[in-house]
Amino acid sequence: MPEQEIRQQRNATFDIIRVVALIAILMCHSCFDNFPALMGIGRYLGVTFNFLFLILSAFLLGSSWNNKGCPKLSFEYVGKRVAKLSKSYYPYLIVLFLFLYFSQDYFNWRNLMTHTLYLPWFDKIDGFGHLWFMTMIVLCYISIWVLSNLSKWAYRPNSLIYGALIGGGGIDWCLTDIGLPGYMFPYLVGYLFVFTYSNRILEVISKCSISALLAQFLVINTIVIWSFYNSLYEKSPFISYLIGMISASSIFCTFYVLFKNTSRIKFIEWLSGISFEIYLVHEFFLGRFSIYRLVDNALLGFMTLFSSNLYKASKMHLYTTLIIFVY
């Protein structure tokens, strides 16, 4: 199969995985919002599928980087990636802060500044904490820029990653102790690992049988769900994020092989194309502004939430695309 066709096939597979992750994230916040009995499954969905989003980014960027011979990246590379995020993120912030200003009494300029500088993880707004992901993804971009520019003597991927994992617990504790989000560290290590070995990982899992992958998928995710239901997150956030990364990796490997021969599906491709905008807008009808206060049925509530987010995200994507086209 020609390289271009292989790339298109891979993108179709990634689109399916991205849409699955998106639906899981919406379900996660639905569990937190109105169904306390499902808190365990909500934790599992949130930790696992947020990292799955990061895995997709790491594979796409890492494969391109490896295919080009692992060149040194300029800081302009980071700027271009952040600029691509900003096309949707900044219009969203304008709407968000106007909404907060006119409807609530907790608007402040510090929030506006930290969110504009991609630092919402360190200054979360009640009801819109999902924007931590913006800080995480920019940290990932900066980290791969640093990784690509390490000299040959310093660039030892195995040593770097194993050392980072060994020291991860201590760093997590230190960051958490001073009020910073310690779990950014295991996510960052996982992202760099996938980025560095992206092509090698895809080659290995492509050789695995689907029965073996389904077996490990069932075993791993059953154990992880059980752990979250037994309050692992409350007992050890660091360990819970590590096993969430394992379950995310398990899901990716299984779905990649399961859907690797799937042809492009227009609706899935469209959903994948606006998945970032859906992620941005989805908490508007959760938390204090929950749609579940109006819709008491779980399934109907989720369908209403999903359809309203599709509408908002598609409009947002259209408007930002038109603005970019005009200017």
Short mmCIF file of C-alpha atoms in Angstrom, two decimals:
data_model
loop_
_atom_site.label_atom_id
_atom_site.label_comp_id
_atom_site.label_asym_id
_atom_site.label_seq_id
_atom_site.Cartn_x
_atom_site.Cartn_y
_atom_site.Cartn_z
CA MET A 1 0.00 0.00 0.00
CA PRO A 2 1.45 3.46 -0.92
CA GLU A 3 2.60 5.65 1.98
CA GLN A 4 -0.14 8.23 1.38
CA GLU A 5 -2.85 5.55 1.55
CA ILE A 6 -1.32 4.15 4.74
CA ARG A 7 -1.40 7.64 6.27
CA GLN A 8 -5.04 8.15 5.27
CA GLN A 9 -5.97 4.75 6.70
CA ARG A 10 -4.18 5.57 9.95
CA ASN A 11 -5.97 8.93 10.17
CA ALA A 12 -9.35 7.18 9.69
CA THR A 13 -8.48 4.82 12.56
CA PHE A 14 -7.39 7.71 14.76
CA ASP A 15 -10.64 9.55 13.98
CA ILE A 16 -12.63 6.63 15.38
CA ILE A 17 -10.49 6.46 18.54
CA ARG A 18 -10.76 10.24 19.00
CA VAL A 19 -14.57 10.13 18.77
CA VAL A 20 -14.73 7.24 21.27
CA ALA A 21 -12.55 9.26 23.66
CA LEU A 22 -14.76 12.32 23.19
CA ILE A 23 -17.96 10.43 24.01
CA ALA A 24 -16.28 8.90 27.06
CA ILE A 25 -15.27 12.35 28.34
CA LEU A 26 -18.86 13.59 28.00
CA MET A 27 -20.07 10.50 29.85
CA CYS A 28 -17.44 11.09 32.53
CA HIS A 29 -18.73 14.57 33.34
CA SER A 30 -22.31 13.31 33.22
CA CYS A 31 -21.41 10.76 35.92
CA PHE A 32 -19.86 13.46 38.13
CA ASP A 33 -22.69 15.86 37.54
CA ASN A 34 -25.81 13.96 38.53
CA PHE A 35 -25.10 10.33 39.41
CA PRO A 36 -23.02 9.91 42.60
CA ALA A 37 -23.30 6.11 42.39
CA LEU A 38 -21.32 6.27 39.13
CA MET A 39 -18.44 8.29 40.59
CA GLY A 40 -16.06 5.35 40.16
CA ILE A 41 -16.84 4.91 36.48
CA GLY A 42 -16.63 8.68 36.08
CA ARG A 43 -13.10 8.70 37.51
CA TYR A 44 -12.13 5.83 35.24
CA LEU A 45 -13.50 7.56 32.13
CA GLY A 46 -11.91 10.91 32.97
CA VAL A 47 -8.42 9.68 33.81
CA THR A 48 -8.28 7.08 31.03
CA PHE A 49 -9.76 8.95 28.09
CA ASN A 50 -8.08 12.29 28.77
CA PHE A 51 -4.78 10.45 28.44
CA LEU A 52 -6.11 8.73 25.31
CA PHE A 53 -6.49 12.19 23.76
CA LEU A 54 -2.85 12.88 24.61
CA ILE A 55 -1.77 9.52 23.15
CA LEU A 56 -3.38 10.41 19.82
CA SER A 57 -1.50 13.71 19.72
CA ALA A 58 1.78 11.99 20.63
CA PHE A 59 1.36 9.34 17.94
CA LEU A 60 0.50 11.84 15.20
CA LEU A 61 3.33 14.26 16.02
CA GLY A 62 5.80 11.50 16.92
CA SER A 63 5.23 9.54 13.71
CA SER A 64 5.82 12.65 11.62
CA TRP A 65 8.97 13.48 13.61
CA ASN A 66 10.36 9.94 13.35
CA ASN A 67 9.60 9.72 9.63
CA LYS A 68 11.64 12.90 9.08
CA GLY A 69 14.67 11.42 10.86
CA CYS A 70 14.09 12.92 14.33
CA PRO A 71 15.25 16.46 13.47
CA LYS A 72 15.89 19.20 16.00
CA LEU A 73 12.76 21.31 16.30
CA SER A 74 12.85 25.09 16.50
CA PHE A 75 10.74 26.92 19.07
CA GLU A 76 8.69 28.14 16.11
CA TYR A 77 7.29 24.59 16.03
CA VAL A 78 5.78 25.13 19.49
CA GLY A 79 4.44 28.51 18.40
CA LYS A 80 2.68 27.00 15.40
CA ARG A 81 1.09 24.27 17.52
CA VAL A 82 -0.13 26.81 20.11
CA ALA A 83 -1.39 29.12 17.34
CA LYS A 84 -3.46 26.24 15.97
CA LEU A 85 -5.05 25.73 19.41
CA SER A 86 -5.63 29.47 19.82
CA LYS A 87 -7.84 29.69 16.73
CA SER A 88 -10.60 28.00 18.75
CA TYR A 89 -9.39 28.52 22.32
CA TYR A 90 -9.33 32.33 22.33
CA PRO A 91 -12.81 32.79 20.80
CA TYR A 92 -14.03 30.31 23.42
CA LEU A 93 -12.39 32.37 26.19
CA ILE A 94 -14.09 35.54 24.93
CA VAL A 95 -17.50 33.87 25.15
CA LEU A 96 -16.67 32.24 28.50
CA PHE A 97 -15.54 35.42 30.25
CA LEU A 98 -18.41 37.46 28.85
CA PHE A 99 -20.73 34.78 30.18
CA LEU A 100 -19.05 34.84 33.60
CA TYR A 101 -19.02 38.64 33.72
CA PHE A 102 -22.74 39.03 33.02
CA SER A 103 -24.08 35.99 34.87
CA GLN A 104 -21.85 35.39 37.88
CA ASP A 105 -20.04 37.29 40.61
CA TYR A 106 -16.72 35.42 40.57
CA PHE A 107 -15.21 36.96 37.43
CA ASN A 108 -11.71 38.32 38.06
CA TRP A 109 -8.80 39.59 35.97
CA ARG A 110 -6.37 36.99 37.32
CA ASN A 111 -8.53 34.25 35.82
CA LEU A 112 -8.55 36.08 32.52
CA MET A 113 -4.77 36.50 32.49
CA THR A 114 -3.90 32.92 33.48
CA HIS A 115 -6.33 31.42 30.98
CA THR A 116 -5.08 33.67 28.19
CA LEU A 117 -1.51 32.53 28.93
CA TYR A 118 -2.54 28.85 28.79
CA LEU A 119 -2.23 28.42 32.56
CA PRO A 120 -5.78 27.48 33.60
CA TRP A 121 -4.51 24.36 35.40
CA PHE A 122 -3.01 26.61 38.08
CA ASP A 123 -6.07 28.84 38.43
CA LYS A 124 -9.17 26.76 37.79
CA ILE A 125 -12.58 28.38 37.46
CA ASP A 126 -15.31 26.56 39.32
CA GLY A 127 -17.35 24.64 36.76
CA PHE A 128 -14.76 24.95 33.98
CA GLY A 129 -11.88 22.92 35.35
CA HIS A 130 -11.61 20.88 32.14
CA LEU A 131 -9.40 23.63 30.72
CA TRP A 132 -6.47 22.08 32.63
CA PHE A 133 -5.97 20.15 29.39
CA MET A 134 -4.83 23.35 27.63
CA THR A 135 -1.93 23.71 30.07
CA MET A 136 -1.09 20.03 29.69
CA ILE A 137 -0.96 19.99 25.90
CA VAL A 138 1.21 23.13 25.74
CA LEU A 139 3.61 21.57 28.27
CA CYS A 140 3.76 18.51 26.01
CA TYR A 141 4.62 20.67 22.99
CA ILE A 142 7.38 22.45 24.90
CA SER A 143 8.73 19.12 26.18
CA ILE A 144 9.05 17.55 22.73
CA TRP A 145 10.86 20.68 21.57
CA VAL A 146 13.32 20.23 24.46
CA LEU A 147 13.61 16.48 23.78
CA SER A 148 14.39 17.00 20.10
CA ASN A 149 17.16 19.47 20.92
CA LEU A 150 19.04 17.33 23.45
CA SER A 151 22.58 16.57 22.36
CA LYS A 152 23.46 13.00 21.42
CA TRP A 153 25.20 12.30 24.72
CA ALA A 154 22.19 13.51 26.69
CA TYR A 155 19.56 11.92 24.45
CA ARG A 156 19.07 8.48 25.98
CA PRO A 157 15.32 7.85 25.71
CA ASN A 158 15.34 4.70 27.86
CA SER A 159 17.39 6.29 30.64
CA LEU A 160 15.39 9.51 30.56
CA ILE A 161 12.01 7.78 30.71
CA TYR A 162 12.93 5.13 33.30
CA GLY A 163 14.57 7.74 35.48
CA ALA A 164 11.52 9.95 35.17
CA LEU A 165 9.22 7.10 36.21
CA ILE A 166 11.38 6.25 39.23
CA GLY A 167 11.43 9.85 40.39
CA GLY A 168 7.81 10.45 39.49
CA GLY A 169 6.36 9.60 42.87
CA GLY A 170 8.61 12.07 44.66
CA ILE A 171 8.01 14.85 42.15
CA ASP A 172 4.27 14.21 42.29
CA TRP A 173 4.35 14.48 46.08
CA CYS A 174 6.40 17.69 46.01
CA LEU A 175 4.17 19.39 43.45
CA THR A 176 0.98 18.34 45.25
CA ASP A 177 2.42 19.49 48.58
CA ILE A 178 2.83 23.06 47.29
CA GLY A 179 -0.61 23.10 45.70
CA LEU A 180 0.36 22.34 42.09
CA PRO A 181 -1.21 19.55 39.98
CA GLY A 182 1.28 16.71 40.50
CA TYR A 183 -0.41 14.36 38.09
CA MET A 184 0.85 16.44 35.16
CA PHE A 185 4.13 14.57 35.57
CA PRO A 186 3.01 11.00 34.76
CA TYR A 187 0.97 12.33 31.83
CA LEU A 188 4.01 14.19 30.51
CA VAL A 189 6.28 11.14 30.82
CA GLY A 190 3.72 8.97 29.03
CA TYR A 191 3.34 11.53 26.26
CA LEU A 192 7.11 11.73 25.66
CA PHE A 193 7.40 7.93 25.65
CA VAL A 194 4.70 7.56 22.98
CA PHE A 195 6.12 10.47 20.97
CA THR A 196 9.63 8.98 20.99
CA TYR A 197 8.65 5.39 20.13
CA SER A 198 5.47 6.07 18.11
CA ASN A 199 6.42 4.15 14.95
CA ARG A 200 7.94 1.27 16.86
CA ILE A 201 4.83 0.94 19.04
CA LEU A 202 2.52 0.90 16.01
CA GLU A 203 4.67 -1.76 14.33
CA VAL A 204 4.54 -4.00 17.40
CA ILE A 205 0.80 -3.74 18.04
CA SER A 206 0.03 -4.27 14.34
CA LYS A 207 1.55 -7.75 14.69
CA CYS A 208 -0.62 -8.66 17.69
CA SER A 209 -3.68 -10.85 17.27
CA ILE A 210 -7.02 -9.24 17.94
CA SER A 211 -7.96 -12.02 20.39
CA ALA A 212 -4.87 -11.32 22.52
CA LEU A 213 -5.55 -7.60 22.45
CA LEU A 214 -9.21 -8.06 23.42
CA ALA A 215 -8.17 -10.32 26.30
CA GLN A 216 -5.72 -7.78 27.73
CA PHE A 217 -8.27 -5.02 27.14
CA LEU A 218 -10.89 -6.82 29.23
CA VAL A 219 -8.49 -7.81 32.03
CA ILE A 220 -6.75 -4.43 32.37
CA ASN A 221 -9.85 -2.27 32.17
CA THR A 222 -11.82 -4.50 34.56
CA ILE A 223 -9.02 -4.18 37.14
CA VAL A 224 -8.75 -0.41 36.63
CA ILE A 225 -12.52 0.14 36.95
CA TRP A 226 -12.56 -2.00 40.10
CA SER A 227 -9.68 0.07 41.51
CA PHE A 228 -11.50 3.34 40.94
CA TYR A 229 -14.67 1.96 42.50
CA ASN A 230 -12.62 1.06 45.57
CA SER A 231 -11.45 4.66 46.07
CA LEU A 232 -7.95 4.33 44.60
CA TYR A 233 -8.13 7.93 43.37
CA GLU A 234 -8.73 9.23 46.88
CA LYS A 235 -5.98 7.02 48.34
CA SER A 236 -3.27 7.65 45.72
CA PRO A 237 -3.90 10.04 42.83
CA PHE A 238 -0.42 9.35 41.41
CA ILE A 239 -1.00 5.57 41.18
CA SER A 240 -4.51 6.13 39.83
CA TYR A 241 -3.12 8.24 36.98
CA LEU A 242 -0.47 5.65 36.22
CA ILE A 243 -2.99 2.82 35.93
CA GLY A 244 -5.31 5.13 33.98
CA MET A 245 -2.46 5.58 31.50
CA ILE A 246 -2.12 1.80 31.28
CA SER A 247 -5.83 1.38 30.56
CA ALA A 248 -5.68 4.17 27.96
CA SER A 249 -2.76 2.43 26.27
CA SER A 250 -4.67 -0.84 26.37
CA ILE A 251 -7.69 0.78 24.70
CA PHE A 252 -5.56 2.45 22.04
CA CYS A 253 -3.76 -0.79 21.12
CA THR A 254 -7.01 -2.73 20.88
CA PHE A 255 -8.92 -0.11 18.91
CA TYR A 256 -6.00 0.58 16.58
CA VAL A 257 -5.89 -3.04 15.44
CA LEU A 258 -9.68 -3.48 15.57
CA PHE A 259 -10.35 -0.51 13.27
CA LYS A 260 -7.14 -0.35 11.24
CA ASN A 261 -8.86 -1.54 8.04
CA THR A 262 -11.93 0.64 8.47
CA SER A 263 -12.63 2.97 5.57
CA ARG A 264 -13.24 6.67 6.13
CA ILE A 265 -16.67 7.51 7.53
CA LYS A 266 -17.78 11.08 6.79
CA PHE A 267 -19.73 11.60 10.04
CA ILE A 268 -16.88 10.23 12.18
CA GLU A 269 -14.41 12.37 10.25
CA TRP A 270 -16.58 15.45 10.87
CA LEU A 271 -16.95 14.68 14.58
CA SER A 272 -13.22 14.17 14.89
CA GLY A 273 -12.62 17.47 13.11
CA ILE A 274 -14.64 19.42 15.70
CA SER A 275 -13.67 17.26 18.71
CA PHE A 276 -11.46 20.01 20.15
CA GLU A 277 -14.31 22.52 20.01
CA ILE A 278 -16.69 19.97 21.60
CA TYR A 279 -14.20 19.45 24.41
CA LEU A 280 -13.99 23.20 24.99
CA VAL A 281 -17.74 23.87 25.14
CA HIS A 282 -19.01 20.72 26.84
CA GLU A 283 -18.96 22.00 30.44
CA PHE A 284 -21.26 24.94 29.75
CA PHE A 285 -24.26 22.67 30.48
CA LEU A 286 -22.68 20.81 33.39
CA GLY A 287 -21.88 21.69 37.00
CA ARG A 288 -23.89 24.65 38.23
CA PHE A 289 -25.52 25.08 34.83
CA SER A 290 -26.31 21.40 34.49
CA ILE A 291 -28.76 20.27 31.87
CA TYR A 292 -29.60 17.37 34.21
CA ARG A 293 -31.50 19.80 36.41
CA LEU A 294 -34.02 20.06 33.60
CA VAL A 295 -33.78 16.50 32.24
CA ASP A 296 -34.15 13.84 34.92
CA ASN A 297 -33.55 10.82 32.67
CA ALA A 298 -29.89 9.75 32.34
CA LEU A 299 -30.03 8.61 28.70
CA LEU A 300 -32.18 11.51 27.54
CA GLY A 301 -29.96 13.93 29.45
CA PHE A 302 -26.82 12.61 27.79
CA MET A 303 -28.41 12.74 24.33
CA THR A 304 -29.49 16.33 24.96
CA LEU A 305 -26.02 17.22 26.23
CA PHE A 306 -24.34 15.57 23.25
CA SER A 307 -26.60 17.19 20.63
CA SER A 308 -26.32 20.65 22.22
CA ASN A 309 -22.53 20.34 22.28
CA LEU A 310 -22.51 19.28 18.62
CA TYR A 311 -24.50 22.39 17.74
CA LYS A 312 -22.30 24.77 19.76
CA ALA A 313 -19.05 23.22 18.58
CA SER A 314 -20.03 23.16 14.91
CA LYS A 315 -21.04 26.84 15.05
CA MET A 316 -17.82 27.72 16.82
CA HIS A 317 -15.76 25.79 14.26
CA LEU A 318 -17.61 27.48 11.40
CA TYR A 319 -17.21 31.00 12.79
CA THR A 320 -13.50 30.61 13.59
CA THR A 321 -12.88 29.13 10.14
CA LEU A 322 -14.67 32.08 8.49
CA ILE A 323 -12.72 34.63 10.58
CA ILE A 324 -9.42 32.97 9.67
CA PHE A 325 -10.43 32.86 6.00
CA VAL A 326 -11.35 36.57 5.96
CA TYR A 327 -8.15 37.70 7.67
#
